[in-house]
Coordinates of C-alpha atoms and ligand atoms in Angstrom, one line a residue:
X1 CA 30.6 -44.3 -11.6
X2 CA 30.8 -47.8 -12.9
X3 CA 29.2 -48.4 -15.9
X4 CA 28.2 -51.7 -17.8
X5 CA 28.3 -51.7 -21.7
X6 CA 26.6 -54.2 -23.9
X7 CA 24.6 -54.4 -26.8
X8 CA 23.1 -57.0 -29.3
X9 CA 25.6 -56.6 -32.2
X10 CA 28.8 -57.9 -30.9
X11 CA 31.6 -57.0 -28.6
X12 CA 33.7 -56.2 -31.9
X13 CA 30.7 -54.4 -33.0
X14 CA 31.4 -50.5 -34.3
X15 CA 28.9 -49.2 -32.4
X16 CA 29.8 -50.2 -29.2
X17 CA 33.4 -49.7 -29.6
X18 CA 32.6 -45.6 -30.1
X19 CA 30.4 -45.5 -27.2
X20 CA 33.0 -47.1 -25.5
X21 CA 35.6 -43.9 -25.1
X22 CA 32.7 -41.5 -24.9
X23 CA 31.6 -43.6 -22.0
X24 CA 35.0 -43.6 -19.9
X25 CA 34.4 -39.9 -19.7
X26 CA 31.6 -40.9 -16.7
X27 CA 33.4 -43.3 -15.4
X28 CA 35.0 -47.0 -14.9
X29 CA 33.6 -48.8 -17.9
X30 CA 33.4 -52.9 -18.7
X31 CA 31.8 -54.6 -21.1
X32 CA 29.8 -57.6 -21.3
X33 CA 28.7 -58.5 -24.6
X34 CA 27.9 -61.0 -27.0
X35 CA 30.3 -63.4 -28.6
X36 CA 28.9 -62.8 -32.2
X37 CA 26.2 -60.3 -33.8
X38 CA 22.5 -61.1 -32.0
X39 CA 20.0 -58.7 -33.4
X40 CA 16.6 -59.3 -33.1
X41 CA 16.4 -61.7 -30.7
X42 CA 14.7 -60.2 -28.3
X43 CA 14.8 -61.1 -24.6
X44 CA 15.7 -64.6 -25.5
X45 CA 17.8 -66.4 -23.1
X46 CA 20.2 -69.3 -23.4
X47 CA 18.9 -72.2 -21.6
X48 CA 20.0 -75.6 -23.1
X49 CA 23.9 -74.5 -24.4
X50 CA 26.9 -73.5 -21.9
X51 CA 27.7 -70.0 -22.1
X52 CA 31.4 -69.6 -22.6
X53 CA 32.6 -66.6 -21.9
X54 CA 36.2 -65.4 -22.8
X55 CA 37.7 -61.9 -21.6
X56 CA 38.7 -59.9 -24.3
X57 CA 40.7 -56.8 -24.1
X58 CA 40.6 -53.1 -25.9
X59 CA 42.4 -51.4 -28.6
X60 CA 45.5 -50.6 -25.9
X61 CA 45.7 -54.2 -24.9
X62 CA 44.0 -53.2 -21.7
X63 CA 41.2 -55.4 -20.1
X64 CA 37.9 -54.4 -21.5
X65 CA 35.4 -57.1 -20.0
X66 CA 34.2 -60.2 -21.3
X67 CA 32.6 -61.9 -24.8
X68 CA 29.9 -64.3 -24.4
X69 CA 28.2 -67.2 -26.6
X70 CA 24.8 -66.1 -25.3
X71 CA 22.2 -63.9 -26.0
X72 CA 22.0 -59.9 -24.8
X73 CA 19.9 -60.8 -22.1
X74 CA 22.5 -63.5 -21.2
X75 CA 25.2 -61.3 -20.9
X76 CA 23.4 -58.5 -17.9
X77 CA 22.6 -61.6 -16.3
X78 CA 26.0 -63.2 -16.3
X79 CA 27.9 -59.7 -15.7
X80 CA 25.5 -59.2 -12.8
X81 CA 25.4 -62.4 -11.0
X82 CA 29.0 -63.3 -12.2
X83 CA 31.8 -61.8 -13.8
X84 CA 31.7 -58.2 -12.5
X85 CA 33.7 -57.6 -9.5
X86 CA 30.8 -54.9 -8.3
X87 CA 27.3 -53.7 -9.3
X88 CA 27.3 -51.3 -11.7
X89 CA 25.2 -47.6 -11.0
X90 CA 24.4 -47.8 -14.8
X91 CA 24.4 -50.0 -17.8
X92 CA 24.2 -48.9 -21.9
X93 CA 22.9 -51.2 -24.2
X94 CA 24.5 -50.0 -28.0
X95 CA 25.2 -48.5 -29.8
X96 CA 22.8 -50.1 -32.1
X97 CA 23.7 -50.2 -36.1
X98 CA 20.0 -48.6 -36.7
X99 CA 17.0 -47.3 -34.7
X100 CA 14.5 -49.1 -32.1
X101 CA 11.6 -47.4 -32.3
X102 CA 8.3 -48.4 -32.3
X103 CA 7.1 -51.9 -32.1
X104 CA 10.4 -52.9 -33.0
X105 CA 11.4 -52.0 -29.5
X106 CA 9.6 -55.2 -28.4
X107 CA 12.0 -57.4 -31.2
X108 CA 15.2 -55.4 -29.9
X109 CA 18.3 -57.5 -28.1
X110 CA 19.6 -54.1 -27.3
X111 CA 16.1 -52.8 -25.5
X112 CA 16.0 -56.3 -24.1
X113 CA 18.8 -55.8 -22.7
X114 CA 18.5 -52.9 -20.9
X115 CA 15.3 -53.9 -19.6
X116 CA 17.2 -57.1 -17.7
X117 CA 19.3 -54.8 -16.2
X118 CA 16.0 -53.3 -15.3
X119 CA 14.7 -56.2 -13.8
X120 CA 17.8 -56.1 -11.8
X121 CA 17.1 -52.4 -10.4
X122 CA 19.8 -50.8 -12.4
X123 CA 19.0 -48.1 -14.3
X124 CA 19.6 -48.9 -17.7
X125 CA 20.1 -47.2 -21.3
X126 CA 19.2 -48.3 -24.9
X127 CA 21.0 -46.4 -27.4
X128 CA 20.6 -46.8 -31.2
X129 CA 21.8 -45.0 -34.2
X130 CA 19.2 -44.9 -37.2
X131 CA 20.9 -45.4 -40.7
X132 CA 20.2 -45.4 -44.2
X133 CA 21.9 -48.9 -45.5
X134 CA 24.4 -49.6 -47.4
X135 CA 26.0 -46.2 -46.3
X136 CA 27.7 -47.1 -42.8
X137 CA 26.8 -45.0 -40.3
X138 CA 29.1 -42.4 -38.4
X139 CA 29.2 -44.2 -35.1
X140 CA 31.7 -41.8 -33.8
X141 CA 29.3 -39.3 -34.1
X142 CA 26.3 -41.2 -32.9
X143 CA 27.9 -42.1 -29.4
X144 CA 28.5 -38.1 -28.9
X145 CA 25.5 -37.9 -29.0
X146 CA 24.2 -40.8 -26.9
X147 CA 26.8 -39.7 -24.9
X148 CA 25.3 -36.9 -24.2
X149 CA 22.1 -37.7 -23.5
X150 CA 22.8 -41.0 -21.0
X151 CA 25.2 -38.0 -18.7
X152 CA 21.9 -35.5 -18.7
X153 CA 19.3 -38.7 -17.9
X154 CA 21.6 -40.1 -15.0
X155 CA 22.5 -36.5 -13.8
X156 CA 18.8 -36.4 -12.9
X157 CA 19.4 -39.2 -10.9
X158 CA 16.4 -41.2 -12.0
X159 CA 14.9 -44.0 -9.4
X160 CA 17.2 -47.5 -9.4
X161 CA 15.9 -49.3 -12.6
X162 CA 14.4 -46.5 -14.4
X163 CA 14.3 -47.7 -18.2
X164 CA 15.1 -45.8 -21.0
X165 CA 15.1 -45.7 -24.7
X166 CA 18.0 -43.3 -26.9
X167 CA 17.9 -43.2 -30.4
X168 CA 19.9 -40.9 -32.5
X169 CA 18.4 -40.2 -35.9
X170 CA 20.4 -41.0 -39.5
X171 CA 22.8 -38.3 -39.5
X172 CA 23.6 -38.6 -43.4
X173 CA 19.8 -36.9 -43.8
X174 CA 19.5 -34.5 -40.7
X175 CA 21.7 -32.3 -38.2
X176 CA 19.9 -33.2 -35.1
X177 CA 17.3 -30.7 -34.3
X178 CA 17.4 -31.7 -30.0
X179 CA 16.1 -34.1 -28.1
X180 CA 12.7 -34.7 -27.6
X181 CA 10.9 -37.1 -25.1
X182 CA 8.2 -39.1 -26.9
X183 CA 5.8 -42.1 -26.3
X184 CA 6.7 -45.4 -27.9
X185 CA 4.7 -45.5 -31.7
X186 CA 2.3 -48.1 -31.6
X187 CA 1.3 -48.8 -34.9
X188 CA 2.6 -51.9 -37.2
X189 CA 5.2 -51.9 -39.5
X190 CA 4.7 -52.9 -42.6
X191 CA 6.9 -56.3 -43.5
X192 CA 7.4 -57.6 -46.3
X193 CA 9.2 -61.2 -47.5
X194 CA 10.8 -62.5 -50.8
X195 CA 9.1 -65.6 -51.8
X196 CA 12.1 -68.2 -53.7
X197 CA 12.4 -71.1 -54.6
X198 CA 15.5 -73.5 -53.9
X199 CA 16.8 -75.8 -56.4
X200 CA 15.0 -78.9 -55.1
X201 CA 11.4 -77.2 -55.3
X202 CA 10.9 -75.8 -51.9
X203 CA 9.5 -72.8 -51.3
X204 CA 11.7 -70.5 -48.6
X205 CA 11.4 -66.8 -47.5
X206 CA 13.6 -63.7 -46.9
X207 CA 12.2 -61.4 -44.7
X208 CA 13.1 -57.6 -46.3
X209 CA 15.2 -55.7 -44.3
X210 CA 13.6 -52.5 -45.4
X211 CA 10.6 -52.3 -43.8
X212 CA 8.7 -49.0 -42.8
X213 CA 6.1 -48.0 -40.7
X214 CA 3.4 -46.7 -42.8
X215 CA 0.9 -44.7 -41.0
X216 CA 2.8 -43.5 -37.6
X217 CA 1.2 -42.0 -34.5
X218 CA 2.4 -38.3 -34.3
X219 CA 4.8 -37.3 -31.4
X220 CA 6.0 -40.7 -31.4
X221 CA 9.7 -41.9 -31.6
X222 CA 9.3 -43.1 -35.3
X223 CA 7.8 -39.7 -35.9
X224 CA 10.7 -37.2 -34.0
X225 CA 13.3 -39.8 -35.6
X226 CA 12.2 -39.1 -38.6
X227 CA 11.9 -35.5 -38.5
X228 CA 15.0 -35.3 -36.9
X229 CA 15.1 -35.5 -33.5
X230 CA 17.2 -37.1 -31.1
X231 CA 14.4 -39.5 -29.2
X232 CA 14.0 -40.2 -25.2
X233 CA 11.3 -43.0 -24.3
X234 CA 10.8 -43.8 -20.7
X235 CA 10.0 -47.5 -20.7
X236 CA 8.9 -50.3 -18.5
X237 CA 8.5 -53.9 -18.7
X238 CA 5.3 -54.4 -16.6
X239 CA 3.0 -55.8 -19.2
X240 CA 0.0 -56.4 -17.1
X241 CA -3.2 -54.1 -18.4
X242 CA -3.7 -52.4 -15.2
X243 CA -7.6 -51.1 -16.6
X244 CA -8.4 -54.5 -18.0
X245 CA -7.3 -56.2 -15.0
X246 CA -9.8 -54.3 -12.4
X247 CA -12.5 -54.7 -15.1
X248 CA -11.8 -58.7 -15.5
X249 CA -11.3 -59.2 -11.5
X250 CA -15.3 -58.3 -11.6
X251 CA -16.4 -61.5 -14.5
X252 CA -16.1 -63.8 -12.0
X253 CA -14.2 -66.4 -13.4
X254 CA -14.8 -70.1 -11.5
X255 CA -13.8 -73.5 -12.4
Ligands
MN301 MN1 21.6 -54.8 -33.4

C-alpha cells in the first residue's frame, strides 16, 4: 500500500514523525509536508509565491519525501500532480498537536488537507491528538492509536475518496475508553481575545488559545473526546444545502 503523510504542523513536526513508523507497518510511506508550522489555515492555497520544495530525508538518512513553503492543501496538490512517482491508495493528514473537533474542523490545515486529497478521489485520514498545554503530548502513544484506527477504516475498503476524521483524546486525563463514530458538534466555540496596547497607542489583539466549547451537542466528537473516547467522523466537502436547494429552485428567481 502506498501511503501519503502530511499534516499542517511541519515536516519536523513530532506528531507526524511518530505516525511515521506506525505508518510503514501498512506500507510504502512518503511524506509531503509543509516547510514550517501552518495551523489554522484552513484550505488556503498558495497562489501569488513559488512553492519551493526541498526533499528532506528521515532519521536513518533515508529519503523520506519532500518539505514545502506552501500551505497543507498545497502540499496533496503538489505530491499528487508532482512529486510522487505514483498515486497513493491512502493519505494521513497528522498527527495533529491537539484535537479537530467541532467547528474547528472547518479552520483545520490538517482536515483541509485530507479533504484535497478527497477532492482528488483518494481516501484520506485526519488524525489529531487532543492535549492539555503546556504538558507535551505523548505522540508516540497517540499515533498507536491512530494507527490503529486508519488500518481498521481502510481494511473496510471504504469507496475512493471517502473522508474521515481521527482524533485521539488527551491521554494525560483518560485511558481511552474505544472508538466511537460520532457526528461533527455543531455548536460555537467560545473565543476569546486579549485586548493590549502597544507602546505607540494602538490597540492590538491576541486571540486566546484556550478556547472551549461551551454548550456541546451530545454524541458529538467534542462530546466522546471529552469523555474519552477515541472519535471517527465520516466527512464530506459538498457544502451545497441539498433541502434548501429544492425549496429555493421553486422562488423563482429572474433578472
Ligand atoms: Mn496543527
Amino acid at each position: 500500500m502506498r501511503i501519503l503523510l502530511t499534516n499542517d504542523d511541519g515536516v519536523y513536526a513530532p506528531g507526524l514523525r511518530a505516525l511515521l513508523p506506525e505508518l510503514r507497518r501498512l506500507g510504502e510511506v512518503v511524506v509531503v509536508a509543509p516547510a514550517t508550522e501552518q495551523s489554522a489555515v484552513g484550505h488556503s492555497v498558495t497562489i501569488n509565491n513559488p512553492l519551493i520544495v526541498q526533499e528532506v530525508l528521515d532519521e536513518e538518512r533515508r529519503p523520506l519525501g519532500w518539505a514545502v513553503e506552501g500551505r497543507p492543501a498545497d502540499c496533496v496538490k503538489l505530491a499528487l500532480r508532482e512529486l510522487l512517482p505514483a498515486r497513493p491508495d491512502v493519505i494521513v493528514s497528522g498527527l495533529n498537536a491537539g484535537s479537530n473537533a467541532g467547528i474547528n474542523v472547518l479552520y483545520s490545515g490538517t482536515v483541509a488537507a485530507a479533504i484535497e486529497g478527497a477532492f482528488f478521489r483518494v481516501t484520506s485520514i485526519a488524525c489529531s491528538l487532543e492535549y492539555s498545554k503546556p504538558t507535551p503530548p505523548d505522540f508516540a502513544r497517540g499515533a498507536a492509536l491512530a494507527r490503529r484506527v486508519v488500518e481498521q477504516l481502510l481494511a473496510r475498503r471504504p469507496a475512493a475518496g471517502s473522508l474521515f476524521n481521527v482524533n485521539i483524546p488527551d491521554l494525560e486525563r483518560h485511558t481511552p475508553r474505544g472508538v466511537r463514530v460520532v457526528p461533527q458538534n455543531l455548536a460555537a466555540f467560545e473565543e476569546s481575545y486579549d485586548r493590549r496596547t502597544d507602546p505607540r497607542g494602538r490597540v492590538y489583539f491576541w486571540s486566546n488559545p484556550e478556547f472551549g466549547c461551551p454548550d456541546p451537542h451530545p454524541d458529538t466528537d467534542v462530546t466522546a473526546l471529552a469523555e474519552g473516547w477515541v472519535s471517527v467522523t465520516p466527512l464530506q466537502f459538498n457544502l451545497t444545502h441539498e433541502n434548501l436547494l429544492r425549496e429555493i429552485g421553486d422562488w423563482n428567481l429572474r433578472l
